[in-house]
Tab-separated table of C-alpha atoms in Angstrom:
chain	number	residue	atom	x	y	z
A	2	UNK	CA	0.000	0.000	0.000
A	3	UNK	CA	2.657	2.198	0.474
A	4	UNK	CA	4.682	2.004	-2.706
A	5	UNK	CA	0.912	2.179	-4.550
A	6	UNK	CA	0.168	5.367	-2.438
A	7	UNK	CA	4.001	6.782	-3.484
A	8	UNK	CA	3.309	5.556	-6.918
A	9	UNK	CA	0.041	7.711	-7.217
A	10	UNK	CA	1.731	10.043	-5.409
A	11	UNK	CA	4.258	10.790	-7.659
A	12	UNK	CA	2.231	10.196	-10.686
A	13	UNK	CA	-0.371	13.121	-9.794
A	14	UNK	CA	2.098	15.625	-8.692
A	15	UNK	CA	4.039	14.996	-11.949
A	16	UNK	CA	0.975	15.358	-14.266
A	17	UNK	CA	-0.733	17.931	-12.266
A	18	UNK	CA	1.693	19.804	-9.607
A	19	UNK	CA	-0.863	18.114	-6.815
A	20	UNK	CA	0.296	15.357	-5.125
A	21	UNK	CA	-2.975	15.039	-2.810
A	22	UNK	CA	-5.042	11.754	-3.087
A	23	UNK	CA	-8.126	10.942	-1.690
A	24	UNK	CA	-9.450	7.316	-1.268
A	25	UNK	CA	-12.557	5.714	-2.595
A	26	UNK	CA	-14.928	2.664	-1.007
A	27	UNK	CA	-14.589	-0.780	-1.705
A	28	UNK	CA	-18.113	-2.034	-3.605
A	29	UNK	CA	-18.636	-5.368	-3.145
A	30	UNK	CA	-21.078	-6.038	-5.365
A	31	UNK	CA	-21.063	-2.957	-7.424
A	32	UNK	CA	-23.003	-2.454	-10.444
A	33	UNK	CA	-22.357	0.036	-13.514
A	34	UNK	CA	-25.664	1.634	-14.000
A	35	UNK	CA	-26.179	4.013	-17.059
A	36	UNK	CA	-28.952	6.040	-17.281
A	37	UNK	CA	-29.798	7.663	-20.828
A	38	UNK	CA	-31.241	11.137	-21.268
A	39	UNK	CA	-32.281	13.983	-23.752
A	40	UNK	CA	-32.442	17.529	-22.703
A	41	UNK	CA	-33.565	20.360	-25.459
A	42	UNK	CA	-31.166	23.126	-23.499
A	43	UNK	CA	-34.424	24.804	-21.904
A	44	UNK	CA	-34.452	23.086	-18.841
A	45	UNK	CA	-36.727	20.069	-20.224
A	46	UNK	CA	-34.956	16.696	-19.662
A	47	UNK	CA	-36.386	13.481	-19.920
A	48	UNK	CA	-34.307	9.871	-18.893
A	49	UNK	CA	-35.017	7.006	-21.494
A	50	UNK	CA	-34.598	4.421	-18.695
A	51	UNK	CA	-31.387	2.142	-17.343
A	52	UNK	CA	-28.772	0.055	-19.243
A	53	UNK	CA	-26.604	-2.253	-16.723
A	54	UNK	CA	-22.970	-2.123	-18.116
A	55	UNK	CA	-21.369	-4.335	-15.307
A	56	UNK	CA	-19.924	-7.166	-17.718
A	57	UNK	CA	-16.254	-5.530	-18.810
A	58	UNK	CA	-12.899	-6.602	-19.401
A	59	UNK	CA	-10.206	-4.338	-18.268
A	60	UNK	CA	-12.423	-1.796	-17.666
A	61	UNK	CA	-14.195	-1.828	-21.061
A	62	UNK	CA	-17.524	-2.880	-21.715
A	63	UNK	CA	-18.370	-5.627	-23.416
A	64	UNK	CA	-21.926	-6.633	-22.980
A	65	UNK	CA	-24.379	-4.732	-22.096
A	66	UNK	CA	-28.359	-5.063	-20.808
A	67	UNK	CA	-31.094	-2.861	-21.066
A	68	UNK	CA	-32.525	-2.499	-18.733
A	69	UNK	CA	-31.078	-3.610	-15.717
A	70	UNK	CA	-31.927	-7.336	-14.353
A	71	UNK	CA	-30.715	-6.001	-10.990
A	72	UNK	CA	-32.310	-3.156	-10.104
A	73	UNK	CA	-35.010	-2.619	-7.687
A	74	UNK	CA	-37.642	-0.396	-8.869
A	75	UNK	CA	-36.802	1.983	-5.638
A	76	UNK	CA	-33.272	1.652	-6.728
A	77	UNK	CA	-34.048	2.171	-10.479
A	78	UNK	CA	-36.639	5.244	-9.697
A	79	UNK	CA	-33.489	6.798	-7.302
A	80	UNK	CA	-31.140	5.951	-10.208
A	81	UNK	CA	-33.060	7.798	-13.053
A	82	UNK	CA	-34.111	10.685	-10.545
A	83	UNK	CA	-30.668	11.520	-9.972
A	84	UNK	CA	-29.727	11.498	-13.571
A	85	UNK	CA	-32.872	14.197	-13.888
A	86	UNK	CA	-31.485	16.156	-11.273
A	87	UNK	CA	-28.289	16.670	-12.567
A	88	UNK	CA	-29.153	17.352	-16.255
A	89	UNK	CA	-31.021	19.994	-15.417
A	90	UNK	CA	-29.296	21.773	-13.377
A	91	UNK	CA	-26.733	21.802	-16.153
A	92	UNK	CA	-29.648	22.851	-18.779
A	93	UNK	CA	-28.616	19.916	-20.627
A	94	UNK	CA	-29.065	20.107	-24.397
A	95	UNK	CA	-28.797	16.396	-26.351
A	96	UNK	CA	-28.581	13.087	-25.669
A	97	UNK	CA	-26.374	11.664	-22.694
A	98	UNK	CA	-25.905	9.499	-20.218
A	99	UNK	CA	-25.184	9.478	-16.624
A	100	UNK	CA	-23.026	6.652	-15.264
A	101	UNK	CA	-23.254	5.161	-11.670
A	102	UNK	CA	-22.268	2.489	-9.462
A	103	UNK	CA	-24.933	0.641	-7.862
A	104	UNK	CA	-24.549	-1.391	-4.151
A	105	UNK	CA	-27.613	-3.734	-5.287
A	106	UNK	CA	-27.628	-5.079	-2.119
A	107	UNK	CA	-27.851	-2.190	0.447
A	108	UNK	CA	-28.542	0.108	-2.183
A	109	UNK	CA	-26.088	2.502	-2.148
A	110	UNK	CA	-25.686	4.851	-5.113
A	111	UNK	CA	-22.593	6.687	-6.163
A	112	UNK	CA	-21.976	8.817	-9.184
A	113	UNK	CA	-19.177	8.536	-11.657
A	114	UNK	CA	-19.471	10.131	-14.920
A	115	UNK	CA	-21.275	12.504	-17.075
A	116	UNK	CA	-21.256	11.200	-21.133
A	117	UNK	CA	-22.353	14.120	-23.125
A	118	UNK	CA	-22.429	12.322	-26.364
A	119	UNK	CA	-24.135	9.211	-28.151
A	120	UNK	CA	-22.496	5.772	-26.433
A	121	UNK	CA	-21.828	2.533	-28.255
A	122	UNK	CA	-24.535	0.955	-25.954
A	123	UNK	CA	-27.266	3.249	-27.076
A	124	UNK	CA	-28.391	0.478	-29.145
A	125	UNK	CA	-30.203	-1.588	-26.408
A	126	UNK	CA	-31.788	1.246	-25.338
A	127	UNK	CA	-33.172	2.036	-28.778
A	128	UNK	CA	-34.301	-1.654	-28.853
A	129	UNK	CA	-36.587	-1.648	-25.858
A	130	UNK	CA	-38.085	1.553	-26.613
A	131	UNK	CA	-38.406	1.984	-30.229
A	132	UNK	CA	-37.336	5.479	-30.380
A	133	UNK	CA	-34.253	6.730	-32.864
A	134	UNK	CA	-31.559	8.437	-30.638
A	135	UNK	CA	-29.608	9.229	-33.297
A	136	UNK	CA	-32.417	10.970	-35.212
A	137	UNK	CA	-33.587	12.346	-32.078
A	138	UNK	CA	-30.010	13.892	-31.119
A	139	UNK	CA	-30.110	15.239	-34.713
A	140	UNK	CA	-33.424	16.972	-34.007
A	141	UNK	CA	-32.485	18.466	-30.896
A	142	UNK	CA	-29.292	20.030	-32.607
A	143	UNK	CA	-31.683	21.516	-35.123
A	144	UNK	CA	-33.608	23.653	-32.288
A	145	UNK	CA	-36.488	21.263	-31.473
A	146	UNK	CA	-37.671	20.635	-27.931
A	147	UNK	CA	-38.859	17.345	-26.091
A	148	UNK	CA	-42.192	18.546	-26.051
A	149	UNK	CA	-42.575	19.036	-29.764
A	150	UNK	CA	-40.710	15.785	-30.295
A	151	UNK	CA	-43.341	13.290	-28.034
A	152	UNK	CA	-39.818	12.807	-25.735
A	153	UNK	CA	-41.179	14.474	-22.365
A	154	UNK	CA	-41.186	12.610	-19.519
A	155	UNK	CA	-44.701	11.727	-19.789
A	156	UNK	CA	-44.577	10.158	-23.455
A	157	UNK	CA	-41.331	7.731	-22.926
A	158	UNK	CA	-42.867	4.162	-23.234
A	159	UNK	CA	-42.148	1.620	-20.528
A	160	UNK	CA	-39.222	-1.157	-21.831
A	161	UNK	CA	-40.887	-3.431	-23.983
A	162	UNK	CA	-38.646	-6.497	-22.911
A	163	UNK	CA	-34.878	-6.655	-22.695
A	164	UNK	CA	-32.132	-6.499	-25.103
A	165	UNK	CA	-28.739	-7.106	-24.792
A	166	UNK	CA	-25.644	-6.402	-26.682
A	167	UNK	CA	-21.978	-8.075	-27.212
A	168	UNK	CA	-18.895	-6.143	-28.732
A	169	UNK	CA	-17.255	-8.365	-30.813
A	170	UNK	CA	-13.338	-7.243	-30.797
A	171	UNK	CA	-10.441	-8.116	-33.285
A	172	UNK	CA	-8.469	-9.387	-30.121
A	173	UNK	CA	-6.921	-12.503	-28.132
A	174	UNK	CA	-8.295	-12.452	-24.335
A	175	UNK	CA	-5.540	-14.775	-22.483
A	176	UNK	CA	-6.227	-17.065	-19.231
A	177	UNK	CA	-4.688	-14.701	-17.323
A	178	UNK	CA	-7.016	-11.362	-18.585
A	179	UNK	CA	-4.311	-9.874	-21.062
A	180	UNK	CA	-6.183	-8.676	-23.951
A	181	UNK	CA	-3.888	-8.719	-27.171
A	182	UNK	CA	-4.549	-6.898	-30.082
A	183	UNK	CA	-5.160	-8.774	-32.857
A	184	UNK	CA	-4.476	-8.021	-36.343
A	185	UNK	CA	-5.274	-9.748	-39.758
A	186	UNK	CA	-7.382	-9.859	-43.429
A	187	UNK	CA	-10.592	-11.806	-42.879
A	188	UNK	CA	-11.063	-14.563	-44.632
A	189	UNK	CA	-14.841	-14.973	-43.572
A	190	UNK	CA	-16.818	-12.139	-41.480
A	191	UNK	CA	-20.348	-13.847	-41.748
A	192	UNK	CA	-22.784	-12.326	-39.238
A	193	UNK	CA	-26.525	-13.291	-37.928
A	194	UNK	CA	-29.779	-12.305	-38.582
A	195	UNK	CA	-33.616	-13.218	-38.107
A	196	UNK	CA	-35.750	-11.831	-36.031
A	197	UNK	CA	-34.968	-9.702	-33.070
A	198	UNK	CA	-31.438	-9.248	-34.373
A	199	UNK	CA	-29.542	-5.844	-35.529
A	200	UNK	CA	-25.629	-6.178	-36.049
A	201	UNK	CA	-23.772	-2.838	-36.556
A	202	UNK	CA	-20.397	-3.724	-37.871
A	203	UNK	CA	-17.848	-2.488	-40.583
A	204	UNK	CA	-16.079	-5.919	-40.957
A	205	UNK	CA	-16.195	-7.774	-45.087
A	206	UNK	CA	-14.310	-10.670	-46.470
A	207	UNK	CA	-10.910	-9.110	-47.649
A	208	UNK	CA	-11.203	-6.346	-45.123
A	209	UNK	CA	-7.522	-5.543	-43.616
A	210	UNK	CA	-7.866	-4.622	-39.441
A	211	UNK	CA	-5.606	-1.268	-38.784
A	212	UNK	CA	-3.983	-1.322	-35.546
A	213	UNK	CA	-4.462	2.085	-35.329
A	214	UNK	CA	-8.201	2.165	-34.593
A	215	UNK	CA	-10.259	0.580	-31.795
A	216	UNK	CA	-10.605	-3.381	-31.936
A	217	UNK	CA	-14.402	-3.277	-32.173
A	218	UNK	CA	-15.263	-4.609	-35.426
A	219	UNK	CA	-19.315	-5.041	-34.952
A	220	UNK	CA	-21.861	-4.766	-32.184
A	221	UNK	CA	-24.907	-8.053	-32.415
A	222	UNK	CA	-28.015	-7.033	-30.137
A	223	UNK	CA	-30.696	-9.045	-29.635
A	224	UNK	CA	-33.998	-8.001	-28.291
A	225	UNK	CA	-37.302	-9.970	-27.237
A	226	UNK	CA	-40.384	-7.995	-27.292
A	227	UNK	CA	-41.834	-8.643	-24.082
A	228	UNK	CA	-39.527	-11.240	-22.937
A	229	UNK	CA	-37.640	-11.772	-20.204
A	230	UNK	CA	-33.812	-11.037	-19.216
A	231	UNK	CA	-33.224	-14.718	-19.734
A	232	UNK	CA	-34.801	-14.729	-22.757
A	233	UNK	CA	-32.862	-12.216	-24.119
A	234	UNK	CA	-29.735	-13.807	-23.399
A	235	UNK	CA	-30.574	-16.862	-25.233
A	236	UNK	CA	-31.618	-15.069	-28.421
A	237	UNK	CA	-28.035	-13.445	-28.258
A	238	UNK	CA	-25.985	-16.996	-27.480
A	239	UNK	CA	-27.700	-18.080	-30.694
A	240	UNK	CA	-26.739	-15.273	-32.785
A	241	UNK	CA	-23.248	-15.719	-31.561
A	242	UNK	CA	-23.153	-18.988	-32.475
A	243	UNK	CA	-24.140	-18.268	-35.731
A	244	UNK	CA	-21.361	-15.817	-35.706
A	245	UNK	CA	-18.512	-16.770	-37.984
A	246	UNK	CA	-15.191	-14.707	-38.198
A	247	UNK	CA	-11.860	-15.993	-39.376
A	248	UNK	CA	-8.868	-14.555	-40.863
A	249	UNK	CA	-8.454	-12.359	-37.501
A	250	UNK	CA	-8.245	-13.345	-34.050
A	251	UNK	CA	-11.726	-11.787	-32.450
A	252	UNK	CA	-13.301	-12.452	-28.774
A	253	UNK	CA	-16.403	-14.608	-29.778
A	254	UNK	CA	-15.310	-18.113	-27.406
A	255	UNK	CA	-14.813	-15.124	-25.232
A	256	UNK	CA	-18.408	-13.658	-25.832
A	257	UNK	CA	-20.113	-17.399	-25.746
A	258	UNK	CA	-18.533	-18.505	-22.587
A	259	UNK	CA	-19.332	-15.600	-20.725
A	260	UNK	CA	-23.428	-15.958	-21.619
A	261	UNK	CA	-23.351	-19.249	-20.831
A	262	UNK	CA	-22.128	-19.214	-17.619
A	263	UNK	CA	-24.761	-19.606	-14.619
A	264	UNK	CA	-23.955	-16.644	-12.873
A	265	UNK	CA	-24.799	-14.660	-16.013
């Protein structure tokens, strides 16, 4: 503990000409709760429910659920106030999203980020509600408020379901957590459809990676109208499966193994 606290020390002072730390609480059983929002700059902000980001590797998301299977609804209603609270007193204009961590089991709440742009994850949240944030964002930018959109408070639909979503990444996870980049031409970049299924990628047959951008070569969500969380899950291990990428190292055992496991 020392050395880390010199380390940080050291680090901080160096970067900023501080070298004061503060500590932060051990969560045991901490959750990362998003909450998405849209604010027309007037005041007006509405939340367009929860997504539940807690599934990462190395502190990067890799599937997310919308909305959360943990929550509460006291916790969710707490969540999603708090994300209101804070918009607006910034007069947020746009879509956003306010990130937490989330103590599921005494409830505790703490804050961590502000996103003031469109996320990669928006997509679930676009699933269970039907509504196009990237049109809406657009719209918003061109002057219009909630109201004259149908996006106040009052007009967001319930989730219909849940939907979840799996980055697939041109990588190499190792036993030990490592993630190497991976690199390549794919020979085969096939991905799945039917219903309940979108898949935003960039990946073809022939395409060459470049090390130089992020590994995420396509996002596969799938959503079940009125299902259930488990539901959901098993519409995505399918699409997975019918996954097929080669040429290129990518995460998909990674992806498969991880939704089948129980505690999932």
């Amino acid at each position: 503990l020392d050395a880390a606290y010199a380390r940080a020390a050291s680090e901080a002072k160096a970067s900023f000409g501080n070298e004061a730390l503060y500590a932060e609480a051990y969560v045991e059983h901490a959750r990362h709760i998003e909450v998405q929002i849209i604010g027309d700059g007037t005041g007006a902000v509405s939340h367009l429910w929860d997504r539940d980001c807690t599934l990462q590797r190395r502190h990067q998301k890799i599937i997310e659920i919308a909305p959360s299977p943990a929550l509460s609804d006291g916790q969710r209603k707490a969540v999603t106030a708090a994300a209101i609270r804070m918009a607006k007193a910034s007069a947020y204009r746009g879509v956003g999203t306010m990130e937490f961590l989330v103590d599921v089991e005494p409830g505790d709440i703490w804050f961590i980020e502000g996103n003031a742009r469109l996320q990669v994850e928006h997509t679930v949240t676009e699933s269970i509600l039907g509504i196009d944030l990237v049109r809406a964002q657009l719209d918003i930018a061109s002057g219009k408020t909630l109201r004259a959109l149908g996006l106040s408070q009052s007009k967001i639909p319930q989730p219909d379901g849940y939907a979840v979503q799996a980055w697939i990444n041109i990588e190499t996870l190792k036993t030990d957590g490592t993630v190497m980049p991976g690199g390549g031409t794919l020979a085969t970049f096939d991905m799945p459809s039917g219903p309940g299924i979108r898949v935003d990628a960039y990946g073809f047959a022939r395409y060459r990676t470049n090390p130089a951008f992020d590994s995420l070569i396509a996002k596969v969500i799938a959503h079940v109208p009125g299902g259930d969380f488990e539901d959901a899950v098993a519409r995505l291990s399918r699409a997975l499966d019918e996954t097929d990428i080669s040429g290129a190292p990518s995460n998909l055992h990674t992806l498969r193994t991880l939704l089948a496991d129980p505690r999932v």
